[in-house]
Amino acid sequence: MKLPHWSKNNFCWLCDSNRKEKNKSPFDFRDKPAWKLHDHGGLQKSPPTSHTLLTQIPGGSMAYRVCIDVLHTLDLGVGSRLCGSVLHSWCYPEACNKAKATSNMRDTWASIQAKYKSMQIQERFTNLNLSQFTNVEKPWSQAPLLKGKAAEIRHLIPVLASVARDKANATGGLKESHIAECLHSLACFYDQIYQADFFMTQEEGVAAFGHIKKCLRHYAWLQIEAASDILFQMTPKFHWAYHLGYMCKWQNPKSFWTYKQESWVGSMSAVAHSCAHGTKATKLSVSFCQKYILGLQLRINDIYP
């Protein structure tokens, strides 16, 4: 699609932020950051892509046709990194060996299960282990990232926030308090957009933007104060999360989130996989189409018997 690569210094087409310019850091999450949003002229000068699939669509600004959506930006971006770093910090404290980390993970999972039950969370992880967010053999070799379905990660956020709050109350630790507030703010953002209508009221938009800014600021504090370079790393998705919150004033992100579409892709993948056994690669599409048409006909018969 010829989109800006995430490793570029000026990866965002919506503003003039730049990694190499301290006064225009993309990770400036203040109410009035040093970087500035492009106006209409600026958006025309720095379009997100030159791909004809997007440039030839009539009407509206092309810059906003490339959507910053909740699933990819928050669930599989900010949420995945935040949860991964939090779990890593709980399971791998200083001078922690493999056996102790495994024991810490069991205790953490027990706390999560208890919160799942008390908070009546329906979309759950069925299990959590160290390998789901880190390299067990080399836990300090790469940044932790929680692997899971987007909905599982999204519903884990308030659960971890409650666990972190319990830890903060028990220890009085400043780090645990920031972790709890960071997770809680992200959970509040999810709740705000879920309950709001297609177009949010001014109060709802301001509140949602406030929640995401608070989450990002606590995360920035955790990154600075973390004892390791791999924990609480910043990526472009944290910058785009700020834009996502800002855009709430125009349209609720819930109105264009992609859970059903991604679920459909997964279903099609499962159908294709079921056709693969004993089928030549050149014949796979034929078998897939036959199954898809049969499934579609069964649904039509169920709706219109």
mmCIF file of C-alpha atoms in Angstrom:
data_model
loop_
_atom_site.group_PDB
_atom_site.id
_atom_site.type_symbol
_atom_site.label_atom_id
_atom_site.label_comp_id
_atom_site.label_asym_id
_atom_site.label_seq_id
_atom_site.Cartn_x
_atom_site.Cartn_y
_atom_site.Cartn_z
ATOM 1 C CA MET A 1 0.000 0.000 0.000
ATOM 2 C CA LYS A 2 3.103 2.253 -0.009
ATOM 3 C CA LEU A 3 2.419 3.494 3.527
ATOM 4 C CA PRO A 4 5.188 5.176 5.580
ATOM 5 C CA HIS A 5 7.395 2.560 7.214
ATOM 6 C CA TRP A 6 7.238 2.424 11.007
ATOM 7 C CA SER A 7 11.034 2.755 11.252
ATOM 8 C CA LYS A 8 11.088 6.164 9.531
ATOM 9 C CA ASN A 9 11.854 9.218 11.657
ATOM 10 C CA ASN A 10 8.714 10.964 10.364
ATOM 11 C CA PHE A 11 6.464 7.895 10.288
ATOM 12 C CA CYS A 12 3.223 9.827 10.939
ATOM 13 C CA TRP A 13 1.492 11.484 7.984
ATOM 14 C CA LEU A 14 -1.013 13.300 10.204
ATOM 15 C CA CYS A 15 1.500 15.598 11.933
ATOM 16 C CA ASP A 16 5.056 16.937 11.725
ATOM 17 C CA SER A 17 6.516 14.791 14.538
ATOM 18 C CA ASN A 18 10.026 13.475 14.014
ATOM 19 C CA ARG A 19 12.038 10.969 16.055
ATOM 20 C CA LYS A 20 15.315 12.829 15.566
ATOM 21 C CA GLU A 21 14.051 16.256 16.573
ATOM 22 C CA LYS A 22 13.778 16.558 20.356
ATOM 23 C CA ASN A 23 11.329 19.438 20.129
ATOM 24 C CA LYS A 24 9.046 17.358 17.885
ATOM 25 C CA SER A 25 9.190 13.959 19.550
ATOM 26 C CA PRO A 26 6.242 11.771 18.489
ATOM 27 C CA PHE A 27 6.036 10.603 22.103
ATOM 28 C CA ASP A 28 5.211 14.016 23.520
ATOM 29 C CA PHE A 29 1.805 13.356 25.091
ATOM 30 C CA ARG A 30 1.119 16.722 26.702
ATOM 31 C CA ASP A 31 -2.150 18.580 26.146
ATOM 32 C CA LYS A 32 -0.284 20.813 23.690
ATOM 33 C CA PRO A 33 2.561 18.713 22.257
ATOM 34 C CA ALA A 34 5.444 20.366 20.418
ATOM 35 C CA TRP A 35 4.520 18.592 17.185
ATOM 36 C CA LYS A 36 1.616 20.022 15.214
ATOM 37 C CA LEU A 37 -1.162 18.445 13.227
ATOM 38 C CA HIS A 38 -0.987 19.100 9.508
ATOM 39 C CA ASP A 39 -3.633 21.428 8.115
ATOM 40 C CA HIS A 40 -5.391 20.620 4.835
ATOM 41 C CA GLY A 41 -2.441 21.907 2.823
ATOM 42 C CA GLY A 42 0.035 19.941 4.901
ATOM 43 C CA LEU A 43 -1.961 16.750 4.489
ATOM 44 C CA GLN A 44 -1.903 17.204 0.730
ATOM 45 C CA LYS A 45 1.879 17.688 0.787
ATOM 46 C CA SER A 46 2.534 14.596 2.922
ATOM 47 C CA PRO A 47 -0.109 12.010 1.927
ATOM 48 C CA PRO A 48 0.069 8.592 3.625
ATOM 49 C CA THR A 49 0.366 6.795 0.301
ATOM 50 C CA SER A 50 0.545 7.260 -3.457
ATOM 51 C CA HIS A 51 -1.322 4.010 -4.080
ATOM 52 C CA THR A 52 -4.067 4.521 -6.656
ATOM 53 C CA LEU A 53 -6.486 2.349 -4.657
ATOM 54 C CA LEU A 54 -6.725 5.200 -2.140
ATOM 55 C CA THR A 55 -5.787 8.273 -4.151
ATOM 56 C CA GLN A 56 -8.542 7.816 -6.746
ATOM 57 C CA ILE A 57 -11.427 7.609 -4.265
ATOM 58 C CA PRO A 58 -13.473 10.819 -4.630
ATOM 59 C CA GLY A 59 -14.487 12.975 -1.661
ATOM 60 C CA GLY A 60 -12.904 13.621 1.721
ATOM 61 C CA SER A 61 -9.276 13.860 2.784
ATOM 62 C CA MET A 62 -7.138 10.957 1.650
ATOM 63 C CA ALA A 63 -5.066 11.242 4.848
ATOM 64 C CA TYR A 64 -7.995 9.919 6.899
ATOM 65 C CA ARG A 65 -8.816 7.021 4.601
ATOM 66 C CA VAL A 66 -5.972 5.119 6.252
ATOM 67 C CA CYS A 67 -7.796 4.420 9.523
ATOM 68 C CA ILE A 68 -6.117 4.235 12.918
ATOM 69 C CA ASP A 69 -8.368 1.549 14.378
ATOM 70 C CA VAL A 70 -8.808 0.219 17.902
ATOM 71 C CA LEU A 71 -7.933 -3.415 17.201
ATOM 72 C CA HIS A 72 -4.536 -2.862 15.577
ATOM 73 C CA THR A 73 -3.504 0.330 17.386
ATOM 74 C CA LEU A 74 -4.692 -0.432 20.933
ATOM 75 C CA ASP A 75 -5.462 -4.157 21.381
ATOM 76 C CA LEU A 76 -2.537 -5.537 19.355
ATOM 77 C CA GLY A 77 -0.356 -2.463 19.880
ATOM 78 C CA VAL A 78 -0.503 -0.423 23.079
ATOM 79 C CA GLY A 79 -2.420 -3.085 25.032
ATOM 80 C CA SER A 80 -0.217 -5.965 23.933
ATOM 81 C CA ARG A 81 3.015 -4.147 24.859
ATOM 82 C CA LEU A 82 1.629 -2.753 28.088
ATOM 83 C CA CYS A 83 0.334 -6.134 29.298
ATOM 84 C CA GLY A 84 3.541 -7.867 28.199
ATOM 85 C CA SER A 85 5.744 -5.422 30.110
ATOM 86 C CA VAL A 86 3.540 -5.544 33.208
ATOM 87 C CA LEU A 87 3.523 -9.347 33.302
ATOM 88 C CA HIS A 88 7.279 -9.433 32.670
ATOM 89 C CA SER A 89 7.968 -7.005 35.521
ATOM 90 C CA TRP A 90 5.853 -9.121 37.898
ATOM 91 C CA CYS A 91 7.326 -12.465 36.865
ATOM 92 C CA TYR A 92 10.953 -11.388 36.456
ATOM 93 C CA PRO A 93 11.959 -9.124 39.335
ATOM 94 C CA GLU A 94 15.673 -8.443 39.848
ATOM 95 C CA ALA A 95 17.922 -11.531 40.185
ATOM 96 C CA CYS A 96 15.045 -13.869 39.314
ATOM 97 C CA ASN A 97 15.834 -17.366 38.028
ATOM 98 C CA LYS A 98 13.698 -19.517 35.742
ATOM 99 C CA ALA A 99 12.095 -21.535 38.556
ATOM 100 C CA LYS A 100 11.126 -18.415 40.495
ATOM 101 C CA ALA A 101 9.706 -16.797 37.343
ATOM 102 C CA THR A 102 7.513 -19.868 36.763
ATOM 103 C CA SER A 103 6.284 -19.678 40.359
ATOM 104 C CA ASN A 104 5.576 -15.935 39.967
ATOM 105 C CA MET A 105 3.610 -16.660 36.795
ATOM 106 C CA ARG A 106 1.449 -19.227 38.623
ATOM 107 C CA ASP A 107 0.689 -16.723 41.376
ATOM 108 C CA THR A 108 -0.097 -13.988 38.829
ATOM 109 C CA TRP A 109 -2.377 -16.289 36.844
ATOM 110 C CA ALA A 110 -4.218 -17.265 40.035
ATOM 111 C CA SER A 111 -4.825 -13.567 40.780
ATOM 112 C CA ILE A 112 -6.043 -12.980 37.212
ATOM 113 C CA GLN A 113 -8.448 -15.939 37.400
ATOM 114 C CA ALA A 114 -9.886 -14.631 40.668
ATOM 115 C CA LYS A 115 -10.450 -11.207 39.070
ATOM 116 C CA TYR A 116 -12.006 -12.791 35.980
ATOM 117 C CA LYS A 117 -14.555 -14.431 38.256
ATOM 118 C CA SER A 118 -15.286 -11.471 40.526
ATOM 119 C CA MET A 119 -15.500 -9.005 37.607
ATOM 120 C CA GLN A 120 -17.579 -11.463 35.515
ATOM 121 C CA ILE A 121 -15.345 -11.166 32.449
ATOM 122 C CA GLN A 122 -16.614 -13.393 29.632
ATOM 123 C CA GLU A 123 -13.848 -12.972 27.015
ATOM 124 C CA ARG A 124 -10.890 -14.592 28.796
ATOM 125 C CA PHE A 125 -7.509 -16.144 28.269
ATOM 126 C CA THR A 126 -7.926 -19.843 29.048
ATOM 127 C CA ASN A 127 -4.346 -19.914 30.294
ATOM 128 C CA LEU A 128 -1.320 -17.642 30.595
ATOM 129 C CA ASN A 129 2.306 -18.728 30.673
ATOM 130 C CA LEU A 130 5.703 -17.096 30.300
ATOM 131 C CA SER A 131 6.135 -18.055 26.644
ATOM 132 C CA GLN A 132 3.086 -15.977 25.703
ATOM 133 C CA PHE A 133 4.910 -12.709 26.356
ATOM 134 C CA THR A 134 8.656 -13.428 26.462
ATOM 135 C CA ASN A 135 11.439 -15.773 25.365
ATOM 136 C CA VAL A 136 11.632 -18.117 28.354
ATOM 137 C CA GLU A 137 15.239 -19.086 27.646
ATOM 138 C CA LYS A 138 16.359 -15.463 27.188
ATOM 139 C CA PRO A 139 13.737 -13.322 28.962
ATOM 140 C CA TRP A 140 15.857 -10.137 28.775
ATOM 141 C CA SER A 141 16.768 -10.426 25.086
ATOM 142 C CA GLN A 142 13.715 -8.726 23.569
ATOM 143 C CA ALA A 143 10.818 -6.496 24.478
ATOM 144 C CA PRO A 144 7.865 -8.420 25.983
ATOM 145 C CA LEU A 145 4.722 -8.587 23.879
ATOM 146 C CA LEU A 146 1.600 -10.438 24.983
ATOM 147 C CA LYS A 147 0.319 -12.813 22.323
ATOM 148 C CA GLY A 148 -3.390 -13.433 22.111
ATOM 149 C CA LYS A 149 -6.612 -12.488 20.395
ATOM 150 C CA ALA A 150 -7.460 -8.794 20.354
ATOM 151 C CA ALA A 151 -10.629 -9.262 22.426
ATOM 152 C CA GLU A 152 -8.758 -11.352 25.023
ATOM 153 C CA ILE A 153 -6.140 -8.633 25.452
ATOM 154 C CA ARG A 154 -8.766 -5.859 25.582
ATOM 155 C CA HIS A 155 -10.710 -7.593 28.360
ATOM 156 C CA LEU A 156 -7.516 -8.408 30.261
ATOM 157 C CA ILE A 157 -6.718 -4.676 30.649
ATOM 158 C CA PRO A 158 -9.218 -3.922 33.498
ATOM 159 C CA VAL A 159 -8.333 -7.230 35.166
ATOM 160 C CA LEU A 160 -4.607 -6.398 35.281
ATOM 161 C CA ALA A 161 -5.503 -2.892 36.460
ATOM 162 C CA SER A 162 -7.324 -4.384 39.454
ATOM 163 C CA VAL A 163 -4.442 -6.776 40.216
ATOM 164 C CA ALA A 164 -1.970 -3.884 39.964
ATOM 165 C CA ARG A 165 -4.112 -1.769 42.298
ATOM 166 C CA ASP A 166 -4.053 -4.564 44.872
ATOM 167 C CA LYS A 167 -0.266 -4.759 44.587
ATOM 168 C CA ALA A 168 0.058 -0.977 44.930
ATOM 169 C CA ASN A 169 -2.151 -0.943 48.034
ATOM 170 C CA ALA A 170 -0.181 -3.828 49.563
ATOM 171 C CA THR A 171 3.305 -2.458 48.892
ATOM 172 C CA GLY A 172 2.766 1.282 48.507
ATOM 173 C CA GLY A 173 5.057 1.099 45.473
ATOM 174 C CA LEU A 174 5.105 4.070 43.107
ATOM 175 C CA LYS A 175 5.750 1.856 40.086
ATOM 176 C CA GLU A 176 2.724 -0.337 40.826
ATOM 177 C CA SER A 177 0.576 2.776 41.221
ATOM 178 C CA HIS A 178 1.640 4.034 37.782
ATOM 179 C CA ILE A 179 0.990 0.598 36.287
ATOM 180 C CA ALA A 180 -2.481 0.522 37.851
ATOM 181 C CA GLU A 181 -3.328 4.029 36.622
ATOM 182 C CA CYS A 182 -1.990 3.322 33.131
ATOM 183 C CA LEU A 183 -4.098 0.161 32.785
ATOM 184 C CA HIS A 184 -7.148 1.762 34.404
ATOM 185 C CA SER A 185 -7.033 4.772 32.057
ATOM 186 C CA LEU A 186 -6.897 2.515 29.007
ATOM 187 C CA ALA A 187 -9.815 0.473 30.382
ATOM 188 C CA CYS A 188 -11.788 3.714 30.895
ATOM 189 C CA PHE A 189 -11.128 4.700 27.270
ATOM 190 C CA TYR A 190 -12.515 1.361 26.100
ATOM 191 C CA ASP A 191 -15.610 1.800 28.284
ATOM 192 C CA GLN A 192 -16.144 5.376 27.091
ATOM 193 C CA ILE A 193 -16.160 4.566 23.387
ATOM 194 C CA TYR A 194 -18.160 1.352 23.891
ATOM 195 C CA GLN A 195 -21.002 3.172 25.634
ATOM 196 C CA ALA A 196 -21.042 6.210 23.319
ATOM 197 C CA ASP A 197 -23.024 6.602 20.102
ATOM 198 C CA PHE A 198 -21.695 6.845 16.523
ATOM 199 C CA PHE A 199 -20.937 10.531 17.078
ATOM 200 C CA MET A 200 -19.759 11.207 20.617
ATOM 201 C CA THR A 201 -20.977 14.233 22.536
ATOM 202 C CA GLN A 202 -18.440 16.947 23.245
ATOM 203 C CA GLU A 203 -18.175 15.792 26.868
ATOM 204 C CA GLU A 204 -17.684 12.156 25.841
ATOM 205 C CA GLY A 205 -15.024 13.071 23.279
ATOM 206 C CA VAL A 206 -13.092 15.188 25.788
ATOM 207 C CA ALA A 207 -13.317 12.425 28.410
ATOM 208 C CA ALA A 208 -12.125 9.720 25.989
ATOM 209 C CA PHE A 209 -9.185 11.865 24.845
ATOM 210 C CA GLY A 210 -8.321 12.550 28.481
ATOM 211 C CA HIS A 211 -8.267 8.831 29.298
ATOM 212 C CA ILE A 212 -5.911 7.972 26.443
ATOM 213 C CA LYS A 213 -3.571 10.876 27.273
ATOM 214 C CA LYS A 214 -3.431 9.792 30.907
ATOM 215 C CA CYS A 215 -2.637 6.214 29.887
ATOM 216 C CA LEU A 216 0.177 7.335 27.582
ATOM 217 C CA ARG A 217 1.690 9.662 30.191
ATOM 218 C CA HIS A 218 1.825 6.934 32.820
ATOM 219 C CA TYR A 219 3.371 4.603 30.240
ATOM 220 C CA ALA A 220 5.998 7.253 29.416
ATOM 221 C CA TRP A 221 6.839 7.508 33.133
ATOM 222 C CA LEU A 222 7.197 3.719 33.337
ATOM 223 C CA GLN A 223 9.505 3.694 30.331
ATOM 224 C CA ILE A 224 11.802 6.288 31.919
ATOM 225 C CA GLU A 225 11.797 4.663 35.355
ATOM 226 C CA ALA A 226 12.020 1.030 34.188
ATOM 227 C CA ALA A 227 15.202 -0.756 35.193
ATOM 228 C CA SER A 228 15.570 -2.355 31.755
ATOM 229 C CA ASP A 229 15.652 -1.090 28.174
ATOM 230 C CA ILE A 230 13.295 -3.830 27.008
ATOM 231 C CA LEU A 231 10.377 -2.914 29.281
ATOM 232 C CA PHE A 232 7.670 -0.400 28.336
ATOM 233 C CA GLN A 233 9.128 0.356 24.931
ATOM 234 C CA MET A 234 7.581 3.071 22.770
ATOM 235 C CA THR A 235 6.479 2.277 19.220
ATOM 236 C CA PRO A 236 4.623 4.317 16.569
ATOM 237 C CA LYS A 237 1.323 2.821 17.727
ATOM 238 C CA PHE A 238 1.604 4.796 20.979
ATOM 239 C CA HIS A 239 1.780 7.995 18.945
ATOM 240 C CA TRP A 240 -1.153 6.923 16.799
ATOM 241 C CA ALA A 241 -3.116 6.124 19.971
ATOM 242 C CA TYR A 242 -2.877 9.845 20.792
ATOM 243 C CA HIS A 243 -4.331 10.650 17.359
ATOM 244 C CA LEU A 244 -7.055 8.035 17.906
ATOM 245 C CA GLY A 245 -8.106 9.768 21.117
ATOM 246 C CA TYR A 246 -8.016 13.171 19.453
ATOM 247 C CA MET A 247 -10.246 11.965 16.599
ATOM 248 C CA CYS A 248 -13.022 11.045 19.075
ATOM 249 C CA LYS A 249 -14.297 14.620 18.706
ATOM 250 C CA TRP A 250 -15.357 13.782 15.146
ATOM 251 C CA GLN A 251 -16.361 10.132 15.226
ATOM 252 C CA ASN A 252 -16.462 7.290 17.735
ATOM 253 C CA PRO A 253 -13.657 4.754 16.984
ATOM 254 C CA LYS A 254 -16.202 2.033 17.785
ATOM 255 C CA SER A 255 -18.002 2.932 14.553
ATOM 256 C CA PHE A 256 -15.107 1.640 12.449
ATOM 257 C CA TRP A 257 -13.437 -0.987 14.590
ATOM 258 C CA THR A 258 -12.670 -4.236 12.816
ATOM 259 C CA TYR A 259 -13.464 -7.144 15.153
ATOM 260 C CA LYS A 260 -16.096 -8.726 12.906
ATOM 261 C CA GLN A 261 -13.945 -8.317 9.805
ATOM 262 C CA GLU A 262 -10.899 -9.888 11.448
ATOM 263 C CA SER A 263 -13.057 -12.699 12.813
ATOM 264 C CA TRP A 264 -14.357 -13.313 9.286
ATOM 265 C CA VAL A 265 -10.783 -13.525 7.966
ATOM 266 C CA GLY A 266 -10.026 -16.107 10.657
ATOM 267 C CA SER A 267 -13.095 -18.122 9.655
ATOM 268 C CA MET A 268 -12.043 -18.075 5.992
ATOM 269 C CA SER A 269 -8.575 -19.201 6.998
ATOM 270 C CA ALA A 270 -10.077 -22.131 8.909
ATOM 271 C CA VAL A 271 -12.183 -23.132 5.890
ATOM 272 C CA ALA A 272 -9.126 -22.957 3.616
ATOM 273 C CA HIS A 273 -7.112 -25.043 6.079
ATOM 274 C CA SER A 274 -9.832 -27.708 6.113
ATOM 275 C CA CYS A 275 -9.510 -27.976 2.316
ATOM 276 C CA ALA A 276 -5.719 -28.327 2.300
ATOM 277 C CA HIS A 277 -5.341 -31.994 3.291
ATOM 278 C CA GLY A 278 -4.790 -34.142 0.205
ATOM 279 C CA THR A 279 -5.538 -31.250 -2.164
ATOM 280 C CA LYS A 280 -3.091 -29.900 -4.721
ATOM 281 C CA ALA A 281 -2.192 -26.247 -4.256
ATOM 282 C CA THR A 282 -3.545 -25.479 -7.738
ATOM 283 C CA LYS A 283 -6.928 -26.988 -6.771
ATOM 284 C CA LEU A 284 -7.205 -25.447 -3.299
ATOM 285 C CA SER A 285 -9.221 -22.417 -4.411
ATOM 286 C CA VAL A 286 -11.770 -24.664 -6.160
ATOM 287 C CA SER A 287 -12.321 -26.731 -3.017
ATOM 288 C CA PHE A 288 -12.490 -23.581 -0.889
ATOM 289 C CA CYS A 289 -15.115 -21.939 -3.114
ATOM 290 C CA GLN A 290 -17.272 -25.062 -3.079
ATOM 291 C CA LYS A 291 -17.246 -25.158 0.730
ATOM 292 C CA TYR A 292 -17.860 -21.436 0.987
ATOM 293 C CA ILE A 293 -20.849 -21.556 -1.380
ATOM 294 C CA LEU A 294 -22.261 -24.567 0.483
ATOM 295 C CA GLY A 295 -21.936 -22.741 3.810
ATOM 296 C CA LEU A 296 -23.554 -19.628 2.343
ATOM 297 C CA GLN A 297 -26.462 -21.694 1.010
ATOM 298 C CA LEU A 298 -26.982 -23.323 4.408
ATOM 299 C CA ARG A 299 -27.143 -19.903 6.053
ATOM 300 C CA ILE A 300 -29.687 -18.684 3.468
ATOM 301 C CA ASN A 301 -31.794 -21.813 4.069
ATOM 302 C CA ASP A 302 -31.636 -21.176 7.811
ATOM 303 C CA ILE A 303 -32.781 -17.560 7.425
ATOM 304 C CA TYR A 304 -35.410 -18.262 4.740
ATOM 305 C CA PRO A 305 -36.583 -21.866 5.350
#
